[in-house]
Amino acid sequence: MRLAHYLTRFNLADGGVVRAVLDMCALLASRGHRVDLITCDDTDVPASWKSGLSDVPTIHRIDMPARPLGLFSDAQLALIRPHIAEADVVHLHACWTPSNNQLARLARREGTPYVLSVHGMLDDWCMAQKTLKKRVYLAMGGRRTLEEAALVHCTAEAELEQSRKWYPRGTGTVVPLIFDLDPYRTLPGPEQADQAFGPAGTGDIDPSLPVVLFLSRIHFKKGVDVLVRAAGELKQRGCACRTLIAGTGEPDYERSIRRLISELGLDEEVRLLGLVTGTTKVSLYERADVFALPTSQENFGFVFPESLACGTPVVTTRGVDIWAELESSGGAIIAERSPEAFADAIQLLLADETRRAEMGRRGRAWVLEEMNPDAIADRFEQMYEQAKGSAS
């Protein structure tokens, strides 16, 4: 099958959508599909994809949209048109990209069915942010792009339930994102994290204290402040632990978190590590006793299967679209988004080593079975076949 994917930017600093599309395209190409990747920024596209090899996606780089409002010029659309016309299915990513509407229109003209992945952007929390601007966008063509898609792709039933009200005449479908299990099949062990962040490294890990880990963008929607206040609540209760915050964000927001930590007298209890990647990240998950993310909204949230794959239980909220799946895995506690509720859940787990170990075992087994990449790729292929059928 020939597939044309479009995402404006491939810069991993933009978040999980980029990682999701890279993993999706890589696996589909490895299964023999011709994958054309149309983008304006290939910064974090693997170098091998630019080599012309047959078993990797083919990159088609277009200059950033030349017209106002992020729209392509006619000349740019002429460069894109052959890739749309030759594809069996076009796969567009993200809701609020004006050029998506142009490519959707081009696909309709060429008779090529298209799928649109909304990546959580129509969730209730997201739609409550900048609501007027988003409603205007939908009225000015965004809703038509959704409703005339062969399929609107969601990653979980909870996302489909929240999003479908915005495209009432459209057709939604659910397929989980592809999660690369390779780094988690054989784990590196916690020693690498101890070396980097323990007494011989930065000193942020105290060997005598359990570790509560936050690993994500430092952004207000992620609830970093909620976790810091939960750490304060744990301190007041006499529950000794070290909370590690791994990630980066807007400098002003990071400074506000540092101020909050100091104001609450938690400079010893809460440490900011900065960005942690690669095998050190995997090792840090293993070193943690609990992974906690009090997020307001999360679509798929790769950090959750990452933590579970490392055998570390999760505490999070119903703001995560896959919260029901996480809860049913046996490896997660779903808590109210408050400092007290998170402190309760964390304290419960830290006090019960047997329960932590069992949740970690069950969570890892669930990820390895339910997130098998080939099984999910089968479902993507079925989705594309369904999209093709809608055009016949």
GROMACS .gro file of C-alpha atoms in nm:
model
  392
    1MET     CA    1   0.000   0.000   0.000
    2ARG     CA    2   0.122   0.353  -0.071
    3LEU     CA    3   0.068   0.593   0.220
    4ALA     CA    4   0.134   0.968   0.234
    5HIS     CA    5   0.172   1.113   0.585
    6TYR     CA    6   0.179   1.488   0.651
    7LEU     CA    7   0.301   1.663   0.964
    8THR     CA    8   0.431   2.019   0.945
    9ARG     CA    9   0.729   1.977   1.179
   10PHE     CA   10   0.938   1.684   1.293
   11ASN     CA   11   1.100   1.838   1.596
   12LEU     CA   12   1.091   1.616   1.905
   13ALA     CA   13   1.077   1.925   2.126
   14ASP     CA   14   0.717   1.965   2.003
   15GLY     CA   15   0.606   1.663   2.205
   16GLY     CA   16   0.454   1.319   2.165
   17VAL     CA   17   0.283   1.367   1.827
   18VAL     CA   18   0.622   1.376   1.654
   19ARG     CA   19   0.736   1.056   1.828
   20ALA     CA   20   0.407   0.887   1.742
   21VAL     CA   21   0.427   0.968   1.371
   22LEU     CA   22   0.793   0.867   1.346
   23ASP     CA   23   0.728   0.528   1.508
   24MET     CA   24   0.414   0.473   1.300
   25CYS     CA   25   0.586   0.549   0.970
   26ALA     CA   26   0.896   0.344   1.054
   27LEU     CA   27   0.698   0.030   1.135
   28LEU     CA   28   0.466   0.061   0.835
   29ALA     CA   29   0.763   0.103   0.600
   30SER     CA   30   0.936  -0.200   0.756
   31ARG     CA   31   0.627  -0.406   0.674
   32GLY     CA   32   0.665  -0.333   0.304
   33HIS     CA   33   0.441  -0.030   0.259
   34ARG     CA   34   0.559   0.267   0.054
   35VAL     CA   35   0.548   0.557   0.304
   36ASP     CA   36   0.590   0.912   0.173
   37LEU     CA   37   0.649   1.161   0.453
   38ILE     CA   38   0.561   1.521   0.361
   39THR     CA   39   0.695   1.783   0.601
   40CYS     CA   40   0.835   2.135   0.626
   41ASP     CA   41   1.088   2.053   0.899
   42ASP     CA   42   1.279   1.724   0.904
   43THR     CA   43   1.507   1.816   1.197
   44ASP     CA   44   1.449   1.496   1.394
   45VAL     CA   45   1.374   1.258   1.109
   46PRO     CA   46   1.629   0.971   1.118
   47ALA     CA   47   1.920   1.032   0.882
   48SER     CA   48   1.866   0.691   0.719
   49TRP     CA   49   1.528   0.809   0.593
   50LYS     CA   50   1.705   1.062   0.372
   51SER     CA   51   1.922   0.795   0.211
   52GLY     CA   52   1.673   0.656  -0.041
   53LEU     CA   53   1.667   0.306   0.112
   54SER     CA   54   1.366   0.097   0.018
   55ASP     CA   55   1.257  -0.018   0.366
   56VAL     CA   56   1.231   0.326   0.527
   57PRO     CA   57   0.995   0.620   0.465
   58THR     CA   58   1.077   0.861   0.182
   59ILE     CA   59   1.107   1.226   0.290
   60HIS     CA   60   0.954   1.503   0.081
   61ARG     CA   61   1.057   1.834   0.235
   62ILE     CA   62   0.852   2.141   0.144
   63ASP     CA   63   0.938   2.495   0.250
   64MET     CA   64   0.729   2.633   0.536
   65PRO     CA   65   0.388   2.760   0.417
   66ALA     CA   66   0.448   3.078   0.220
   67ARG     CA   67   0.109   3.243   0.264
   68PRO     CA   68  -0.034   3.408   0.578
   69LEU     CA   69  -0.211   3.190   0.837
   70GLY     CA   70   0.023   2.899   0.766
   71LEU     CA   71  -0.115   2.825   0.419
   72PHE     CA   72   0.078   2.682   0.126
   73SER     CA   73   0.110   2.878  -0.197
   74ASP     CA   74  -0.022   2.738  -0.525
   75ALA     CA   75   0.336   2.656  -0.626
   76GLN     CA   76   0.390   2.459  -0.304
   77LEU     CA   77   0.062   2.271  -0.349
   78ALA     CA   78   0.174   2.179  -0.700
   79LEU     CA   79   0.482   2.011  -0.547
   80ILE     CA   80   0.267   1.820  -0.298
   81ARG     CA   81  -0.008   1.716  -0.541
   82PRO     CA   82   0.174   1.416  -0.702
   83HIS     CA   83   0.231   1.254  -0.360
   84ILE     CA   84  -0.139   1.293  -0.279
   85ALA     CA   85  -0.252   1.167  -0.620
   86GLU     CA   86  -0.028   0.859  -0.614
   87ALA     CA   87  -0.118   0.754  -0.259
   88ASP     CA   88  -0.375   0.490  -0.172
   89VAL     CA   89  -0.446   0.678   0.152
   90VAL     CA   90  -0.333   1.016   0.285
   91HIS     CA   91  -0.279   1.041   0.662
   92LEU     CA   92  -0.296   1.392   0.811
   93HIS     CA   93  -0.189   1.468   1.167
   94ALA     CA   94  -0.317   1.728   1.419
   95CYS     CA   95  -0.630   1.942   1.412
   96TRP     CA   96  -0.520   2.302   1.421
   97THR     CA   97  -0.297   2.311   1.112
   98PRO     CA   98  -0.451   2.527   0.834
   99SER     CA   99  -0.242   2.351   0.569
  100ASN     CA  100  -0.418   2.025   0.663
  101ASN     CA  101  -0.737   2.174   0.519
  102GLN     CA  102  -0.551   2.243   0.194
  103LEU     CA  103  -0.417   1.887   0.170
  104ALA     CA  104  -0.761   1.747   0.254
  105ARG     CA  105  -0.911   1.954  -0.027
  106LEU     CA  106  -0.636   1.834  -0.261
  107ALA     CA  107  -0.705   1.472  -0.163
  108ARG     CA  108  -1.076   1.514  -0.234
  109ARG     CA  109  -1.000   1.656  -0.578
  110GLU     CA  110  -0.766   1.366  -0.657
  111GLY     CA  111  -1.012   1.107  -0.527
  112THR     CA  112  -0.766   0.991  -0.260
  113PRO     CA  113  -0.922   0.902   0.078
  114TYR     CA  114  -0.764   1.059   0.383
  115VAL     CA  115  -0.745   0.980   0.754
  116LEU     CA  116  -0.702   1.254   1.014
  117SER     CA  117  -0.540   1.175   1.351
  118VAL     CA  118  -0.658   1.432   1.606
  119HIS     CA  119  -0.400   1.334   1.874
  120GLY     CA  120  -0.619   1.439   2.168
  121MET     CA  121  -0.665   1.794   2.042
  122LEU     CA  122  -1.047   1.769   2.053
  123ASP     CA  123  -1.054   1.646   2.414
  124ASP     CA  124  -1.277   1.846   2.649
  125TRP     CA  125  -0.986   2.005   2.837
  126CYS     CA  126  -0.816   2.111   2.514
  127MET     CA  127  -1.137   2.255   2.371
  128ALA     CA  128  -1.182   2.461   2.688
  129GLN     CA  129  -0.854   2.640   2.608
  130LYS     CA  130  -0.879   2.923   2.348
  131THR     CA  131  -1.232   2.803   2.280
  132LEU     CA  132  -1.343   3.090   2.056
  133LYS     CA  133  -1.038   3.062   1.831
  134LYS     CA  134  -1.092   2.688   1.789
  135ARG     CA  135  -1.463   2.723   1.717
  136VAL     CA  136  -1.388   2.983   1.449
  137TYR     CA  137  -1.129   2.750   1.295
  138LEU     CA  138  -1.380   2.465   1.284
  139ALA     CA  139  -1.642   2.691   1.127
  140MET     CA  140  -1.395   2.815   0.864
  141GLY     CA  141  -1.314   2.472   0.724
  142GLY     CA  142  -1.176   2.260   1.006
  143ARG     CA  143  -1.505   2.079   1.065
  144ARG     CA  144  -1.541   1.999   0.696
  145THR     CA  145  -1.192   1.848   0.697
  146LEU     CA  146  -1.294   1.627   0.989
  147GLU     CA  147  -1.633   1.527   0.853
  148GLU     CA  148  -1.513   1.451   0.501
  149ALA     CA  149  -1.223   1.237   0.622
  150ALA     CA  150  -1.268   0.869   0.546
  151LEU     CA  151  -1.191   0.818   0.915
  152VAL     CA  152  -1.103   1.036   1.213
  153HIS     CA  153  -0.841   0.842   1.407
  154CYS     CA  154  -0.849   0.843   1.789
  155THR     CA  155  -0.615   0.650   2.015
  156ALA     CA  156  -0.867   0.546   2.283
  157GLU     CA  157  -1.242   0.513   2.335
  158ALA     CA  158  -1.231   0.803   2.582
  159GLU     CA  159  -1.085   1.026   2.313
  160LEU     CA  160  -1.350   0.920   2.061
  161GLU     CA  161  -1.628   0.994   2.310
  162GLN     CA  162  -1.495   1.345   2.376
  163SER     CA  163  -1.409   1.435   2.019
  164ARG     CA  164  -1.703   1.308   1.812
  165LYS     CA  165  -1.928   1.602   1.908
  166TRP     CA  166  -1.704   1.826   1.696
  167TYR     CA  167  -1.758   1.624   1.375
  168PRO     CA  168  -2.113   1.485   1.412
  169ARG     CA  169  -2.136   1.378   1.046
  170GLY     CA  170  -1.791   1.220   1.046
  171THR     CA  171  -1.674   0.867   1.123
  172GLY     CA  172  -1.435   0.801   1.409
  173THR     CA  173  -1.226   0.493   1.476
  174VAL     CA  174  -0.994   0.382   1.757
  175VAL     CA  175  -0.644   0.241   1.708
  176PRO     CA  176  -0.376   0.276   1.980
  177LEU     CA  177  -0.052   0.444   1.886
  178ILE     CA  178   0.248   0.231   1.800
  179PHE     CA  179   0.485   0.206   2.096
  180ASP     CA  180   0.843   0.096   2.030
  181LEU     CA  181   0.907  -0.184   2.278
  182ASP     CA  182   1.269  -0.251   2.178
  183PRO     CA  183   1.431  -0.033   2.449
  184TYR     CA  184   1.221  -0.208   2.715
  185ARG     CA  185   1.251  -0.577   2.628
  186THR     CA  186   1.589  -0.602   2.804
  187LEU     CA  187   1.614  -0.336   3.073
  188PRO     CA  188   1.945  -0.168   3.165
  189GLY     CA  189   1.883  -0.177   3.541
  190PRO     CA  190   1.865   0.113   3.790
  191GLU     CA  191   2.243   0.142   3.832
  192GLN     CA  192   2.287   0.388   3.545
  193ALA     CA  193   2.038   0.628   3.706
  194ASP     CA  194   2.212   0.588   4.042
  195GLN     CA  195   2.544   0.668   3.880
  196ALA     CA  196   2.406   0.978   3.706
  197PHE     CA  197   2.189   1.115   3.986
  198GLY     CA  198   2.311   0.946   4.305
  199PRO     CA  199   2.587   1.057   4.545
  200ALA     CA  200   2.857   0.996   4.282
  201GLY     CA  201   2.664   1.207   4.029
  202THR     CA  202   2.437   1.506   4.084
  203GLY     CA  203   2.331   1.395   4.431
  204ASP     CA  204   1.960   1.419   4.350
  205ILE     CA  205   1.894   1.056   4.445
  206ASP     CA  206   1.934   0.970   4.813
  207PRO     CA  207   1.996   0.592   4.837
  208SER     CA  208   1.805   0.581   5.166
  209LEU     CA  209   1.483   0.730   5.024
  210PRO     CA  210   1.219   0.597   4.784
  211VAL     CA  211   1.185   0.785   4.455
  212VAL     CA  212   0.870   0.941   4.309
  213LEU     CA  213   0.930   1.027   3.943
  214PHE     CA  214   0.768   1.284   3.714
  215LEU     CA  215   0.896   1.266   3.356
  216SER     CA  216   0.728   1.490   3.101
  217ARG     CA  217   0.725   1.845   2.970
  218ILE     CA  218   0.723   2.099   3.251
  219HIS     CA  219   0.395   2.262   3.152
  220PHE     CA  220   0.101   2.387   3.354
  221LYS     CA  221  -0.135   2.124   3.212
  222LYS     CA  222   0.090   1.845   3.342
  223GLY     CA  223   0.018   1.937   3.704
  224VAL     CA  224   0.377   1.987   3.818
  225ASP     CA  225   0.250   2.225   4.087
  226VAL     CA  226   0.004   1.961   4.207
  227LEU     CA  227   0.284   1.709   4.248
  228VAL     CA  228   0.505   1.960   4.431
  229ARG     CA  229   0.222   2.032   4.674
  230ALA     CA  230   0.166   1.657   4.712
  231ALA     CA  231   0.534   1.628   4.808
  232GLY     CA  232   0.469   1.893   5.074
  233GLU     CA  233   0.171   1.696   5.201
  234LEU     CA  234   0.383   1.380   5.220
  235LYS     CA  235   0.649   1.566   5.417
  236GLN     CA  236   0.389   1.686   5.667
  237ARG     CA  237   0.267   1.329   5.709
  238GLY     CA  238   0.618   1.206   5.780
  239CYS     CA  239   0.634   1.003   5.457
  240ALA     CA  240   0.998   1.046   5.357
  241CYS     CA  241   1.072   1.029   4.984
  242ARG     CA  242   1.251   1.215   4.706
  243THR     CA  243   1.043   1.355   4.418
  244LEU     CA  244   1.238   1.388   4.093
  245ILE     CA  245   1.105   1.607   3.812
  246ALA     CA  246   1.264   1.518   3.478
  247GLY     CA  247   1.192   1.734   3.176
  248THR     CA  248   1.212   2.087   3.045
  249GLY     CA  249   0.960   2.358   2.967
  250GLU     CA  250   0.907   2.729   2.928
  251PRO     CA  251   1.173   2.907   3.137
  252ASP     CA  252   0.918   3.130   3.314
  253TYR     CA  253   0.708   2.832   3.418
  254GLU     CA  254   1.014   2.639   3.534
  255ARG     CA  255   1.113   2.938   3.747
  256SER     CA  256   0.765   2.947   3.900
  257ILE     CA  257   0.798   2.578   3.994
  258ARG     CA  258   1.138   2.640   4.152
  259ARG     CA  259   0.990   2.929   4.352
  260LEU     CA  260   0.703   2.708   4.469
  261ILE     CA  261   0.948   2.439   4.581
  262SER     CA  262   1.145   2.693   4.783
  263GLU     CA  263   0.835   2.862   4.928
  264LEU     CA  264   0.712   2.526   5.056
  265GLY     CA  265   1.053   2.442   5.202
  266LEU     CA  266   1.097   2.140   4.974
  267ASP     CA  267   1.443   2.201   4.830
  268GLU     CA  268   1.562   1.868   4.973
  269GLU     CA  269   1.247   1.673   4.892
  270VAL     CA  270   1.193   1.785   4.530
  271ARG     CA  271   1.468   1.802   4.266
  272LEU     CA  272   1.457   1.914   3.901
  273LEU     CA  273   1.680   1.700   3.679
  274GLY     CA  274   1.633   1.863   3.340
  275LEU     CA  275   1.591   1.657   3.024
  276VAL     CA  276   1.671   1.286   3.062
  277THR     CA  277   1.685   1.066   2.752
  278GLY     CA  278   1.807   0.733   2.615
  279THR     CA  279   1.903   0.444   2.839
  280THR     CA  280   1.945   0.683   3.133
  281LYS     CA  281   1.573   0.760   3.106
  282VAL     CA  282   1.485   0.390   3.103
  283SER     CA  283   1.714   0.331   3.401
  284LEU     CA  284   1.551   0.622   3.586
  285TYR     CA  285   1.207   0.466   3.539
  286GLU     CA  286   1.347   0.144   3.687
  287ARG     CA  287   1.502   0.332   3.980
  288ALA     CA  288   1.172   0.501   4.065
  289ASP     CA  289   0.933   0.342   4.311
  290VAL     CA  290   0.631   0.532   4.174
  291PHE     CA  291   0.569   0.731   3.856
  292ALA     CA  292   0.328   1.022   3.913
  293LEU     CA  293   0.174   1.257   3.656
  294PRO     CA  294  -0.121   1.472   3.777
  295THR     CA  295  -0.205   1.585   3.425
  296SER     CA  296  -0.513   1.781   3.319
  297GLN     CA  297  -0.512   1.619   2.976
  298GLU     CA  298  -0.306   1.360   2.797
  299ASN     CA  299  -0.389   1.176   2.479
  300PHE     CA  300  -0.194   0.851   2.461
  301GLY     CA  301   0.091   0.954   2.687
  302PHE     CA  302   0.396   0.745   2.600
  303VAL     CA  303   0.535   0.798   2.951
  304PHE     CA  304   0.274   0.562   3.095
  305PRO     CA  305   0.362   0.250   2.894
  306GLU     CA  306   0.729   0.347   2.933
  307SER     CA  307   0.697   0.343   3.312
  308LEU     CA  308   0.491   0.024   3.318
  309ALA     CA  309   0.733  -0.147   3.079
  310CYS     CA  310   1.003  -0.077   3.338
  311GLY     CA  311   0.795  -0.235   3.614
  312THR     CA  312   0.716   0.094   3.787
  313PRO     CA  313   0.354   0.155   3.895
  314VAL     CA  314   0.176   0.470   3.778
  315VAL     CA  315  -0.040   0.728   3.954
  316THR     CA  316  -0.231   0.958   3.719
  317THR     CA  317  -0.574   1.110   3.649
  318ARG     CA  318  -0.883   1.061   3.434
  319GLY     CA  319  -0.748   1.341   3.218
  320VAL     CA  320  -0.552   1.070   3.035
  321ASP     CA  321  -0.747   0.930   2.740
  322ILE     CA  322  -0.617   0.578   2.812
  323TRP     CA  323  -0.691   0.599   3.187
  324ALA     CA  324  -0.935   0.305   3.175
  325GLU     CA  325  -0.682   0.089   2.994
  326LEU     CA  326  -0.412   0.185   3.244
  327GLU     CA  327  -0.637   0.105   3.538
  328SER     CA  328  -0.740  -0.232   3.392
  329SER     CA  329  -0.373  -0.320   3.339
  330GLY     CA  330  -0.336  -0.357   3.714
  331GLY     CA  331  -0.032  -0.131   3.710
  332ALA     CA  332  -0.190   0.209   3.775
  333ILE     CA  333  -0.392   0.402   4.031
  334ILE     CA  334  -0.626   0.667   3.888
  335ALA     CA  335  -0.658   0.952   4.139
  336GLU     CA  336  -0.836   1.284   4.164
  337ARG     CA  337  -0.618   1.572   4.046
  338SER     CA  338  -0.540   1.722   4.386
  339PRO     CA  339  -0.231   1.730   4.610
  340GLU     CA  340  -0.414   1.536   4.880
  341ALA     CA  341  -0.534   1.260   4.646
  342PHE     CA  342  -0.191   1.219   4.490
  343ALA     CA  343  -0.027   1.215   4.831
  344ASP     CA  344  -0.274   0.944   4.940
  345ALA     CA  345  -0.199   0.724   4.637
  346ILE     CA  346   0.178   0.771   4.657
  347GLN     CA  347   0.182   0.705   5.032
  348LEU     CA  348  -0.026   0.390   4.982
  349LEU     CA  349   0.224   0.252   4.732
  350LEU     CA  350   0.537   0.354   4.921
  351ALA     CA  351   0.404   0.182   5.233
  352ASP     CA  352   0.342  -0.150   5.057
  353GLU     CA  353   0.643  -0.296   4.876
  354THR     CA  354   0.454  -0.616   4.790
  355ARG     CA  355   0.174  -0.422   4.622
  356ARG     CA  356   0.423  -0.207   4.430
  357ALA     CA  357   0.605  -0.513   4.302
  358GLU     CA  358   0.282  -0.686   4.195
  359MET     CA  359   0.155  -0.373   4.018
  360GLY     CA  360   0.492  -0.339   3.846
  361ARG     CA  361   0.484  -0.701   3.731
  362ARG     CA  362   0.129  -0.677   3.601
  363GLY     CA  363   0.189  -0.343   3.430
  364ARG     CA  364   0.497  -0.468   3.247
  365ALA     CA  365   0.320  -0.786   3.133
  366TRP     CA  366   0.027  -0.578   3.005
  367VAL     CA  367   0.249  -0.347   2.800
  368LEU     CA  368   0.446  -0.633   2.645
  369GLU     CA  369   0.125  -0.812   2.545
  370GLU     CA  370  -0.123  -0.535   2.460
  371MET     CA  371   0.121  -0.296   2.294
  372ASN     CA  372   0.288  -0.543   2.065
  373PRO     CA  373   0.382  -0.319   1.770
  374ASP     CA  374   0.299  -0.575   1.501
  375ALA     CA  375  -0.051  -0.631   1.641
  376ILE     CA  376  -0.115  -0.256   1.641
  377ALA     CA  377   0.033  -0.222   1.292
  378ASP     CA  378  -0.223  -0.484   1.179
  379ARG     CA  379  -0.495  -0.253   1.307
  380PHE     CA  380  -0.350   0.046   1.121
  381GLU     CA  381  -0.347  -0.159   0.802
  382GLN     CA  382  -0.710  -0.253   0.859
  383MET     CA  383  -0.791   0.116   0.912
  384TYR     CA  384  -0.626   0.208   0.582
  385GLU     CA  385  -0.812  -0.070   0.400
  386GLN     CA  386  -1.137   0.063   0.546
  387ALA     CA  387  -1.045   0.413   0.427
  388LYS     CA  388  -0.970   0.280   0.078
  389GLY     CA  389  -1.305   0.103   0.074
  390SER     CA  390  -1.487   0.426   0.154
  391ALA     CA  391  -1.359   0.580  -0.170
  392SER     CA  392  -1.476   0.298  -0.396
   0.00000   0.00000   0.00000
